[in-house]
PDB file of C-alpha atoms in Angstrom:
ATOM      1  CA  UNK A 193     124.181 101.200  81.247  1.00  0.00           C
ATOM      2  CA  UNK A 194     122.434  99.027  83.846  1.00  0.00           C
ATOM      3  CA  UNK A 195     118.680  98.649  84.079  1.00  0.00           C
ATOM      4  CA  UNK A 196     118.866  98.725  87.864  1.00  0.00           C
ATOM      5  CA  UNK A 197     121.407  99.441  90.595  1.00  0.00           C
ATOM      6  CA  UNK A 198     120.548  98.112  94.055  1.00  0.00           C
ATOM      7  CA  UNK A 199     122.299  99.696  97.018  1.00  0.00           C
ATOM      8  CA  UNK A 200     122.466  97.509 100.121  1.00  0.00           C
ATOM      9  CA  UNK A 201     122.999  93.826 100.849  1.00  0.00           C
ATOM     10  CA  UNK A 202     120.563  92.981 103.616  1.00  0.00           C
ATOM     11  CA  UNK A 203     117.039  91.545 103.361  1.00  0.00           C
ATOM     12  CA  UNK A 204     115.577  94.377 101.257  1.00  0.00           C
ATOM     13  CA  UNK A 205     118.457  94.657  98.806  1.00  0.00           C
ATOM     14  CA  UNK A 206     118.944  90.913  98.390  1.00  0.00           C
ATOM     15  CA  UNK A 207     115.240  90.283  97.810  1.00  0.00           C
ATOM     16  CA  UNK A 208     115.093  93.124  95.288  1.00  0.00           C
ATOM     17  CA  UNK A 209     118.088  91.640  93.460  1.00  0.00           C
ATOM     18  CA  UNK A 210     116.523  88.170  93.311  1.00  0.00           C
ATOM     19  CA  UNK A 211     113.234  89.497  91.935  1.00  0.00           C
ATOM     20  CA  UNK A 212     114.954  91.758  89.404  1.00  0.00           C
ATOM     21  CA  UNK A 213     117.293  88.989  88.249  1.00  0.00           C
ATOM     22  CA  UNK A 214     114.366  86.660  87.651  1.00  0.00           C
ATOM     23  CA  UNK A 215     112.872  89.366  85.419  1.00  0.00           C
ATOM     24  CA  UNK A 216     116.170  89.277  83.501  1.00  0.00           C
ATOM     25  CA  UNK A 217     117.118  92.869  84.166  1.00  0.00           C
ATOM     26  CA  UNK A 218     120.719  94.018  83.840  1.00  0.00           C
ATOM     27  CA  UNK A 219     121.401  94.665  87.514  1.00  0.00           C
ATOM     28  CA  UNK A 220     124.245  95.326  89.905  1.00  0.00           C
ATOM     29  CA  UNK A 221     124.057  94.917  93.680  1.00  0.00           C
ATOM     30  CA  UNK A 222     126.433  97.211  95.581  1.00  0.00           C
ATOM     31  CA  UNK A 223     126.956  96.570  99.291  1.00  0.00           C
ATOM     32  CA  UNK A 224     129.516  96.853 102.034  1.00  0.00           C
ATOM     33  CA  UNK A 225     128.718  93.263 102.904  1.00  0.00           C
ATOM     34  CA  UNK A 226     125.938  90.774 102.324  1.00  0.00           C
ATOM     35  CA  UNK A 227     123.684  90.438 105.327  1.00  0.00           C
ATOM     36  CA  UNK A 228     124.168  93.897 106.791  1.00  0.00           C
ATOM     37  CA  UNK A 229     122.814  94.261 110.324  1.00  0.00           C
ATOM     38  CA  UNK A 230     121.292  90.778 110.064  1.00  0.00           C
ATOM     39  CA  UNK A 231     124.803  89.331 110.299  1.00  0.00           C
ATOM     40  CA  UNK A 232     125.207  91.020 113.699  1.00  0.00           C
ATOM     41  CA  UNK A 233     122.067  89.354 115.082  1.00  0.00           C
ATOM     42  CA  UNK A 234     122.610  86.292 117.267  1.00  0.00           C
ATOM     43  CA  UNK A 235     119.390  84.339 116.802  1.00  0.00           C
ATOM     44  CA  UNK A 236     116.361  85.066 114.581  1.00  0.00           C
ATOM     45  CA  UNK A 237     113.133  83.259 115.481  1.00  0.00           C
ATOM     46  CA  UNK A 238     110.516  85.096 113.398  1.00  0.00           C
ATOM     47  CA  UNK A 239     111.693  84.541 109.812  1.00  0.00           C
ATOM     48  CA  UNK A 240     109.472  82.105 107.860  1.00  0.00           C
ATOM     49  CA  UNK A 241     111.098  78.795 107.035  1.00  0.00           C
ATOM     50  CA  UNK A 242     113.345  78.838 110.099  1.00  0.00           C
ATOM     51  CA  UNK A 243     112.233  78.005 113.626  1.00  0.00           C
ATOM     52  CA  UNK A 244     115.563  79.446 114.724  1.00  0.00           C
ATOM     53  CA  UNK A 245     118.457  80.710 112.622  1.00  0.00           C
ATOM     54  CA  UNK A 246     121.660  82.595 113.347  1.00  0.00           C
ATOM     55  CA  UNK A 247     122.164  85.946 111.653  1.00  0.00           C
ATOM     56  CA  UNK A 248     125.439  84.838 110.073  1.00  0.00           C
ATOM     57  CA  UNK A 249     123.802  81.662 108.779  1.00  0.00           C
ATOM     58  CA  UNK A 250     120.964  83.630 107.194  1.00  0.00           C
ATOM     59  CA  UNK A 251     123.475  86.006 105.596  1.00  0.00           C
ATOM     60  CA  UNK A 252     125.229  82.987 104.052  1.00  0.00           C
ATOM     61  CA  UNK A 253     121.892  81.809 102.657  1.00  0.00           C
ATOM     62  CA  UNK A 254     121.459  85.253 101.096  1.00  0.00           C
ATOM     63  CA  UNK A 255     124.828  84.836  99.351  1.00  0.00           C
ATOM     64  CA  UNK A 256     123.871  81.385  98.080  1.00  0.00           C
ATOM     65  CA  UNK A 257     120.638  82.663  96.597  1.00  0.00           C
ATOM     66  CA  UNK A 258     122.327  85.633  94.930  1.00  0.00           C
ATOM     67  CA  UNK A 259     124.833  83.258  93.354  1.00  0.00           C
ATOM     68  CA  UNK A 260     122.072  80.869  92.267  1.00  0.00           C
ATOM     69  CA  UNK A 261     120.305  83.738  90.479  1.00  0.00           C
ATOM     70  CA  UNK A 262     123.555  84.972  88.881  1.00  0.00           C
ATOM     71  CA  UNK A 263     123.355  88.385  90.517  1.00  0.00           C
ATOM     72  CA  UNK A 264     126.413  90.541  89.869  1.00  0.00           C
ATOM     73  CA  UNK A 265     127.616  91.820  93.247  1.00  0.00           C
ATOM     74  CA  UNK A 266     130.196  94.478  94.087  1.00  0.00           C
ATOM     75  CA  UNK A 267     130.852  93.709  97.754  1.00  0.00           C
ATOM     76  CA  UNK A 268     133.014  96.008  99.848  1.00  0.00           C
ATOM     77  CA  UNK A 269     131.600  99.159  98.258  1.00  0.00           C
ATOM     78  CA  UNK A 270     129.363 101.805  99.806  1.00  0.00           C
ATOM     79  CA  UNK A 271     127.157 104.347  98.053  1.00  0.00           C
ATOM     80  CA  UNK A 272     128.626 107.845  98.122  1.00  0.00           C
ATOM     81  CA  UNK A 273     126.188 109.809  95.954  1.00  0.00           C
ATOM     82  CA  UNK A 274     123.470 109.549  93.325  1.00  0.00           C
ATOM     83  CA  UNK A 275     123.231 112.128  90.538  1.00  0.00           C
ATOM     84  CA  UNK A 276     120.369 112.549  88.099  1.00  0.00           C
ATOM     85  CA  UNK A 277     121.141 113.037  84.435  1.00  0.00           C
ATOM     86  CA  UNK A 278     118.655 113.542  81.583  1.00  0.00           C
ATOM     87  CA  UNK A 279     117.025 110.093  81.648  1.00  0.00           C
ATOM     88  CA  UNK A 280     119.352 108.058  83.843  1.00  0.00           C
ATOM     89  CA  UNK A 281     121.293 108.157  87.110  1.00  0.00           C
ATOM     90  CA  UNK A 282     124.984 108.085  87.982  1.00  0.00           C
ATOM     91  CA  UNK A 283     125.810 106.239  91.194  1.00  0.00           C
ATOM     92  CA  UNK A 284     129.187 106.821  92.818  1.00  0.00           C
ATOM     93  CA  UNK A 285     130.465 104.246  95.295  1.00  0.00           C
ATOM     94  CA  UNK A 286     133.630 104.036  97.355  1.00  0.00           C
ATOM     95  CA  UNK A 287     135.414 101.112  98.938  1.00  0.00           C
ATOM     96  CA  UNK A 288     137.070 100.921 102.342  1.00  0.00           C
ATOM     97  CA  UNK A 289     140.274 102.349 100.856  1.00  0.00           C
ATOM     98  CA  UNK A 290     138.340 105.395  99.567  1.00  0.00           C
ATOM     99  CA  UNK A 291     138.758 104.312  95.963  1.00  0.00           C
ATOM    100  CA  UNK A 292     135.756 105.392  93.874  1.00  0.00           C
ATOM    101  CA  UNK A 293     133.883 103.949  90.917  1.00  0.00           C
ATOM    102  CA  UNK A 294     130.772 105.089  89.071  1.00  0.00           C
ATOM    103  CA  UNK A 295     127.820 103.259  87.550  1.00  0.00           C
ATOM    104  CA  UNK A 296     125.203 104.415  85.061  1.00  0.00           C
ATOM    105  CA  UNK A 297     121.699 103.070  85.503  1.00  0.00           C
ATOM    106  CA  UNK A 298     118.107 103.638  84.452  1.00  0.00           C
ATOM    107  CA  UNK A 299     116.706 102.992  87.939  1.00  0.00           C
ATOM    108  CA  UNK A 300     117.955 102.756  91.535  1.00  0.00           C
ATOM    109  CA  UNK A 301     116.743 100.952  94.643  1.00  0.00           C
ATOM    110  CA  UNK A 302     118.131 102.351  97.899  1.00  0.00           C
ATOM    111  CA  UNK A 303     118.177  99.620 100.546  1.00  0.00           C
ATOM    112  CA  UNK A 304     121.132 100.787 102.607  1.00  0.00           C
ATOM    113  CA  UNK A 305     119.596 100.055 105.996  1.00  0.00           C
ATOM    114  CA  UNK A 306     120.602 101.653 109.257  1.00  0.00           C
ATOM    115  CA  UNK A 307     123.492 102.001 111.696  1.00  0.00           C
ATOM    116  CA  UNK A 308     123.452 102.091 115.508  1.00  0.00           C
ATOM    117  CA  UNK A 309     122.502 105.359 117.184  1.00  0.00           C
ATOM    118  CA  UNK A 310     125.001 106.649 119.726  1.00  0.00           C
ATOM    119  CA  UNK A 311     124.220 107.666 123.291  1.00  0.00           C
ATOM    120  CA  UNK A 312     126.122 110.929 122.943  1.00  0.00           C
ATOM    121  CA  UNK A 313     127.549 110.810 126.461  1.00  0.00           C
ATOM    122  CA  UNK A 314     131.103 111.518 127.681  1.00  0.00           C
ATOM    123  CA  UNK A 315     133.399 108.537 127.269  1.00  0.00           C
ATOM    124  CA  UNK A 316     131.415 106.850 124.516  1.00  0.00           C
ATOM    125  CA  UNK A 317     133.500 108.030 121.592  1.00  0.00           C
ATOM    126  CA  UNK A 318     136.781 107.950 123.505  1.00  0.00           C
ATOM    127  CA  UNK A 319     136.330 104.330 124.624  1.00  0.00           C
ATOM    128  CA  UNK A 320     134.859 102.922 121.407  1.00  0.00           C
ATOM    129  CA  UNK A 321     136.460  99.508 120.763  1.00  0.00           C
ATOM    130  CA  UNK A 322     137.961  99.713 124.243  1.00  0.00           C
ATOM    131  CA  UNK A 323     134.905  98.403 126.015  1.00  0.00           C
ATOM    132  CA  UNK A 324     132.197 100.389 124.235  1.00  0.00           C
ATOM    133  CA  UNK A 325     130.502  98.377 121.509  1.00  0.00           C
ATOM    134  CA  UNK A 326     127.268  98.244 119.514  1.00  0.00           C
ATOM    135  CA  UNK A 327     127.388  94.570 118.520  1.00  0.00           C
ATOM    136  CA  UNK A 328     127.005  91.656 120.924  1.00  0.00           C
ATOM    137  CA  UNK A 329     127.455  89.049 118.192  1.00  0.00           C
ATOM    138  CA  UNK A 330     130.789  90.632 117.265  1.00  0.00           C
ATOM    139  CA  UNK A 331     132.187  91.362 120.718  1.00  0.00           C
ATOM    140  CA  UNK A 332     130.402  89.314 123.397  1.00  0.00           C
ATOM    141  CA  UNK A 333     133.113  86.592 123.438  1.00  0.00           C
ATOM    142  CA  UNK A 334     135.639  89.245 124.526  1.00  0.00           C
ATOM    143  CA  UNK A 335     133.768  89.626 127.821  1.00  0.00           C
ATOM    144  CA  UNK A 336     133.672  86.025 129.005  1.00  0.00           C
ATOM    145  CA  UNK A 337     133.326  85.922 132.805  1.00  0.00           C
ATOM    146  CA  UNK A 338     133.413  89.726 132.987  1.00  0.00           C
ATOM    147  CA  UNK A 339     130.841  92.283 134.144  1.00  0.00           C
ATOM    148  CA  UNK A 340     129.038  94.235 131.429  1.00  0.00           C
ATOM    149  CA  UNK A 341     126.212  96.718 130.966  1.00  0.00           C
ATOM    150  CA  UNK A 342     123.582  96.819 128.250  1.00  0.00           C
ATOM    151  CA  UNK A 343     121.886 100.140 127.509  1.00  0.00           C
ATOM    152  CA  UNK A 344     118.521 100.212 125.738  1.00  0.00           C
ATOM    153  CA  UNK A 345     115.005  98.864 125.949  1.00  0.00           C
ATOM    154  CA  UNK A 346     114.042  97.301 122.622  1.00  0.00           C
ATOM    155  CA  UNK A 347     114.586  93.940 120.955  1.00  0.00           C
ATOM    156  CA  UNK A 348     118.236  94.574 120.103  1.00  0.00           C
ATOM    157  CA  UNK A 349     119.055  95.349 123.730  1.00  0.00           C
ATOM    158  CA  UNK A 350     117.044  92.375 124.994  1.00  0.00           C
ATOM    159  CA  UNK A 351     118.745  89.983 122.583  1.00  0.00           C
ATOM    160  CA  UNK A 352     122.145  91.401 123.492  1.00  0.00           C
ATOM    161  CA  UNK A 353     121.483  90.961 127.215  1.00  0.00           C
ATOM    162  CA  UNK A 354     120.385  87.356 126.744  1.00  0.00           C
ATOM    163  CA  UNK A 355     123.448  86.509 124.694  1.00  0.00           C
ATOM    164  CA  UNK A 356     125.753  88.176 127.216  1.00  0.00           C
ATOM    165  CA  UNK A 357     123.965  86.371 130.039  1.00  0.00           C
ATOM    166  CA  UNK A 358     125.414  83.128 128.697  1.00  0.00           C
ATOM    167  CA  UNK A 359     128.951  84.512 128.448  1.00  0.00           C
ATOM    168  CA  UNK A 360     129.551  87.273 130.998  1.00  0.00           C
ATOM    169  CA  UNK A 361     129.705  86.911 134.776  1.00  0.00           C
ATOM    170  CA  UNK A 362     127.004  89.535 135.281  1.00  0.00           C
ATOM    171  CA  UNK A 363     124.885  91.819 133.102  1.00  0.00           C
ATOM    172  CA  UNK A 364     123.432  95.145 134.225  1.00  0.00           C
ATOM    173  CA  UNK A 365     120.538  96.184 131.974  1.00  0.00           C
ATOM    174  CA  UNK A 366     120.029  99.975 131.989  1.00  0.00           C
ATOM    175  CA  UNK A 367     116.664 101.023 130.579  1.00  0.00           C
ATOM    176  CA  UNK A 368     115.803 104.715 130.875  1.00  0.00           C
ATOM    177  CA  UNK A 369     112.094 103.921 130.529  1.00  0.00           C
ATOM    178  CA  UNK A 370     109.857 102.188 133.089  1.00  0.00           C
ATOM    179  CA  UNK A 371     108.903  99.497 130.557  1.00  0.00           C
ATOM    180  CA  UNK A 372     110.644  97.537 127.814  1.00  0.00           C
ATOM    181  CA  UNK A 373     109.561  98.071 124.202  1.00  0.00           C
ATOM    182  CA  UNK A 374     110.472  94.674 122.787  1.00  0.00           C
ATOM    183  CA  UNK A 375     108.763  91.325 122.314  1.00  0.00           C
ATOM    184  CA  UNK A 376     107.073  89.831 125.373  1.00  0.00           C
ATOM    185  CA  UNK A 377     108.931  86.528 124.921  1.00  0.00           C
ATOM    186  CA  UNK A 378     112.307  88.273 125.121  1.00  0.00           C
ATOM    187  CA  UNK A 379     111.248  90.456 128.059  1.00  0.00           C
ATOM    188  CA  UNK A 380     110.223  87.411 130.101  1.00  0.00           C
ATOM    189  CA  UNK A 381     113.498  85.637 129.341  1.00  0.00           C
ATOM    190  CA  UNK A 382     115.484  88.681 130.482  1.00  0.00           C
ATOM    191  CA  UNK A 383     113.482  89.085 133.683  1.00  0.00           C
ATOM    192  CA  UNK A 384     113.963  85.417 134.593  1.00  0.00           C
ATOM    193  CA  UNK A 385     117.693  85.251 133.781  1.00  0.00           C
ATOM    194  CA  UNK A 386     119.763  84.819 136.932  1.00  0.00           C
ATOM    195  CA  UNK A 387     122.742  86.794 135.621  1.00  0.00           C
ATOM    196  CA  UNK A 388     120.794  89.838 134.384  1.00  0.00           C
ATOM    197  CA  UNK A 389     120.014  92.731 136.733  1.00  0.00           C
ATOM    198  CA  UNK A 390     117.404  95.095 135.268  1.00  0.00           C
ATOM    199  CA  UNK A 391     117.581  98.784 136.196  1.00  0.00           C
ATOM    200  CA  UNK A 392     114.588 100.782 134.917  1.00  0.00           C
ATOM    201  CA  UNK A 393     114.345 104.572 134.783  1.00  0.00           C
ATOM    202  CA  UNK A 394     118.144 104.492 134.626  1.00  0.00           C
ATOM    203  CA  UNK A 395     119.515 107.198 132.315  1.00  0.00           C
ATOM    204  CA  UNK A 396     123.128 106.714 131.283  1.00  0.00           C
ATOM    205  CA  UNK A 397     125.141 109.895 131.838  1.00  0.00           C
ATOM    206  CA  UNK A 398     128.773 108.934 131.425  1.00  0.00           C
ATOM    207  CA  UNK A 399     131.002 106.003 130.505  1.00  0.00           C
ATOM    208  CA  UNK A 400     133.969 105.769 132.836  1.00  0.00           C
ATOM    209  CA  UNK A 401     137.536 104.739 132.103  1.00  0.00           C
ATOM    210  CA  UNK A 402     140.812 105.939 130.626  1.00  0.00           C
ATOM    211  CA  UNK A 403     142.488 103.155 128.665  1.00  0.00           C
ATOM    212  CA  UNK A 404     139.385 100.961 128.779  1.00  0.00           C
ATOM    213  CA  UNK A 405     135.874 100.948 130.233  1.00  0.00           C
ATOM    214  CA  UNK A 406     135.827 100.651 134.023  1.00  0.00           C
ATOM    215  CA  UNK A 407     132.267 101.689 134.806  1.00  0.00           C
ATOM    216  CA  UNK A 408     129.115 103.552 133.910  1.00  0.00           C
ATOM    217  CA  UNK A 409     127.435 106.488 135.613  1.00  0.00           C
ATOM    218  CA  UNK A 410     123.660 106.841 135.481  1.00  0.00           C
ATOM    219  CA  UNK A 411     120.799 108.771 137.023  1.00  0.00           C
ATOM    220  CA  UNK A 412     118.303 106.578 138.851  1.00  0.00           C
ATOM    221  CA  UNK A 413     114.532 106.918 139.225  1.00  0.00           C
ATOM    222  CA  UNK A 414     114.965 109.251 142.205  1.00  0.00           C
ATOM    223  CA  UNK A 415     117.256 111.591 140.270  1.00  0.00           C
ATOM    224  CA  UNK A 416     120.349 110.426 142.136  1.00  0.00           C
ATOM    225  CA  UNK A 417     123.652 109.765 140.369  1.00  0.00           C
ATOM    226  CA  UNK A 418     124.832 106.165 140.653  1.00  0.00           C
ATOM    227  CA  UNK A 419     127.886 104.281 139.426  1.00  0.00           C
ATOM    228  CA  UNK A 420     128.444 100.618 138.677  1.00  0.00           C
ATOM    229  CA  UNK A 421     131.693  98.884 137.829  1.00  0.00           C
ATOM    230  CA  UNK A 422     131.706  97.159 134.443  1.00  0.00           C
ATOM    231  CA  UNK A 423     134.307  95.992 131.927  1.00  0.00           C
ATOM    232  CA  UNK A 424     132.210  96.728 128.873  1.00  0.00           C
ATOM    233  CA  UNK A 425     129.062  98.476 127.725  1.00  0.00           C
ATOM    234  CA  UNK A 426     126.807  97.380 124.867  1.00  0.00           C
ATOM    235  CA  UNK A 427     124.771 100.255 123.439  1.00  0.00           C
ATOM    236  CA  UNK A 428     121.415  99.522 121.768  1.00  0.00           C
ATOM    237  CA  UNK A 429     119.406 102.757 121.742  1.00  0.00           C
ATOM    238  CA  UNK A 430     117.981 102.700 118.249  1.00  0.00           C
ATOM    239  CA  UNK A 431     119.111 103.177 114.686  1.00  0.00           C
ATOM    240  CA  UNK A 432     119.948 105.944 112.220  1.00  0.00           C
ATOM    241  CA  UNK A 433     119.160 105.579 108.491  1.00  0.00           C
ATOM    242  CA  UNK A 434     122.067 105.264 106.067  1.00  0.00           C
ATOM    243  CA  UNK A 435     120.708 107.949 103.762  1.00  0.00           C
ATOM    244  CA  UNK A 436     123.061 110.902 104.119  1.00  0.00           C
ATOM    245  CA  UNK A 437     124.575 110.203 100.700  1.00  0.00           C
ATOM    246  CA  UNK A 438     121.372 110.955  98.791  1.00  0.00           C
ATOM    247  CA  UNK A 439     119.883 114.449  98.611  1.00  0.00           C
ATOM    248  CA  UNK A 440     117.640 113.915  95.592  1.00  0.00           C
ATOM    249  CA  UNK A 441     114.706 112.359  97.418  1.00  0.00           C
ATOM    250  CA  UNK A 442     112.345 113.564 100.116  1.00  0.00           C
ATOM    251  CA  UNK A 443     113.055 112.465 103.695  1.00  0.00           C
ATOM    252  CA  UNK A 444     111.208 112.836 106.974  1.00  0.00           C
ATOM    253  CA  UNK A 445     112.528 114.570 110.098  1.00  0.00           C
ATOM    254  CA  UNK A 446     114.355 111.368 111.104  1.00  0.00           C
ATOM    255  CA  UNK A 447     116.276 111.341 107.841  1.00  0.00           C
ATOM    256  CA  UNK A 448     114.361 108.314 106.559  1.00  0.00           C
ATOM    257  CA  UNK A 449     113.523 108.145 102.851  1.00  0.00           C
ATOM    258  CA  UNK A 450     109.809 108.646 102.269  1.00  0.00           C
ATOM    259  CA  UNK A 451     108.138 106.118  99.968  1.00  0.00           C
ATOM    260  CA  UNK A 452     104.632 105.299  98.777  1.00  0.00           C
ATOM    261  CA  UNK A 453     102.912 101.892  98.803  1.00  0.00           C
ATOM    262  CA  UNK A 454     104.949 100.898  95.744  1.00  0.00           C
ATOM    263  CA  UNK A 455     108.280 101.740  97.420  1.00  0.00           C
ATOM    264  CA  UNK A 456     108.638 104.713  95.061  1.00  0.00           C
ATOM    265  CA  UNK A 457     110.255 107.958  96.187  1.00  0.00           C
ATOM    266  CA  UNK A 458     109.265 111.386  94.923  1.00  0.00           C
ATOM    267  CA  UNK A 459     111.901 111.071  92.174  1.00  0.00           C
ATOM    268  CA  UNK A 460     110.740 108.890  89.246  1.00  0.00           C
ATOM    269  CA  UNK A 461     113.128 105.967  88.833  1.00  0.00           C
ATOM    270  CA  UNK A 462     114.414 105.967  92.420  1.00  0.00           C
ATOM    271  CA  UNK A 463     112.877 103.449  94.786  1.00  0.00           C
ATOM    272  CA  UNK A 464     113.710 102.598  98.391  1.00  0.00           C
ATOM    273  CA  UNK A 465     113.090  99.626 100.649  1.00  0.00           C
ATOM    274  CA  UNK A 466     113.679  98.382 104.163  1.00  0.00           C
ATOM    275  CA  UNK A 467     114.806 100.134 107.305  1.00  0.00           C
ATOM    276  CA  UNK A 468     116.245 103.148 105.459  1.00  0.00           C
ATOM    277  CA  UNK A 469     112.670 104.181 104.623  1.00  0.00           C
ATOM    278  CA  UNK A 470     109.876 105.639 106.728  1.00  0.00           C
ATOM    279  CA  UNK A 471     108.187 102.259 107.126  1.00  0.00           C
ATOM    280  CA  UNK A 472     106.722 101.936 110.610  1.00  0.00           C
ATOM    281  CA  UNK A 473     107.976  98.413 111.215  1.00  0.00           C
ATOM    282  CA  UNK A 474     111.705  97.732 111.085  1.00  0.00           C
ATOM    283  CA  UNK A 475     111.589  93.967 110.655  1.00  0.00           C
ATOM    284  CA  UNK A 476     113.552  91.598 108.416  1.00  0.00           C
ATOM    285  CA  UNK A 477     110.430  90.157 106.824  1.00  0.00           C
ATOM    286  CA  UNK A 478     108.982  93.632 106.205  1.00  0.00           C
ATOM    287  CA  UNK A 479     112.245  94.728 104.569  1.00  0.00           C
ATOM    288  CA  UNK A 480     112.224  91.648 102.342  1.00  0.00           C
ATOM    289  CA  UNK A 481     108.661  92.378 101.237  1.00  0.00           C
ATOM    290  CA  UNK A 482     109.558  95.980 100.478  1.00  0.00           C
ATOM    291  CA  UNK A 483     112.535  94.783  98.443  1.00  0.00           C
ATOM    292  CA  UNK A 484     110.246  92.662  96.288  1.00  0.00           C
ATOM    293  CA  UNK A 485     107.826  95.579  95.899  1.00  0.00           C
ATOM    294  CA  UNK A 486     110.629  97.951  94.908  1.00  0.00           C
ATOM    295  CA  UNK A 487     111.982  95.528  92.307  1.00  0.00           C
ATOM    296  CA  UNK A 488     108.579  94.941  90.732  1.00  0.00           C
ATOM    297  CA  UNK A 489     107.924  98.682  90.730  1.00  0.00           C
ATOM    298  CA  UNK A 490     111.254  99.248  88.984  1.00  0.00           C
ATOM    299  CA  UNK A 491     110.312  96.638  86.373  1.00  0.00           C
ATOM    300  CA  UNK A 492     106.981  98.380  85.805  1.00  0.00           C
ATOM    301  CA  UNK A 493     108.737 101.753  85.531  1.00  0.00           C
ATOM    302  CA  UNK A 494     111.177 100.416  82.923  1.00  0.00           C
ATOM    303  CA  UNK A 495     108.396  98.792  80.913  1.00  0.00           C
ATOM    304  CA  UNK A 496     106.655 102.153  80.605  1.00  0.00           C
ATOM    305  CA  UNK A 497     109.741 104.009  79.339  1.00  0.00           C
TER     306      UNK A 497
END
């Protein structure tokens, strides 16, 4: 029987594990990989202690700190369900081969993060991994000296466009809104980049191609249908919470787990932290802070039992 099971290996989960380990709890961290979406980020410039750090580098630092604190990690496993028993919980996880294992624990912290939202347009699903991608860090090198499109308007899309601007021959940036929603520093860099063509009020309607992506169809500001020829399309239109596996706790209409100021859910003993929750600000540093809060709240909960 564990004192605490932590689900998720990004900033929230790793921070929770470090804090819980230092309180000498019997813990287990379960994650598909350490770093999560952070590992798919090219450059991070707003994390204290680093003027500039690559996402993969920061993920490696997470691993080092987990090892330093002797945190037991089951990597390559994803949460499948959480069941409540009399005074404990049973967590079921599965690996990428669909093998399952179960864990018994007194408390749980859900820090499973998010996954990319899909456009939901024709051609997106059919051409996934054949020119359609959701990760510039993973796939940008495949499009060296080629023409690509980026769809979105927030920080992820801006960062993707800037990275691709250094690799691709040309980048078309399709933003369905009249304004960007990201950081001003990133917006200015995109606007000044010679290889990036910004198209605002451009609503993606269809991804073209048979064996691979050959173009994208969109509706322009005048309501006219336009097409551009591209070899790849990078989709960054938001995130969906990884919370479908848990039905015990209350969620909002977006499917995010609802928590109070102590990162507690409406089920005593289950806490949640990071982007999987209804926190207004989906930032690495915010997730880390919530992870610490969740761990300390779990400690307090256990001390009262």
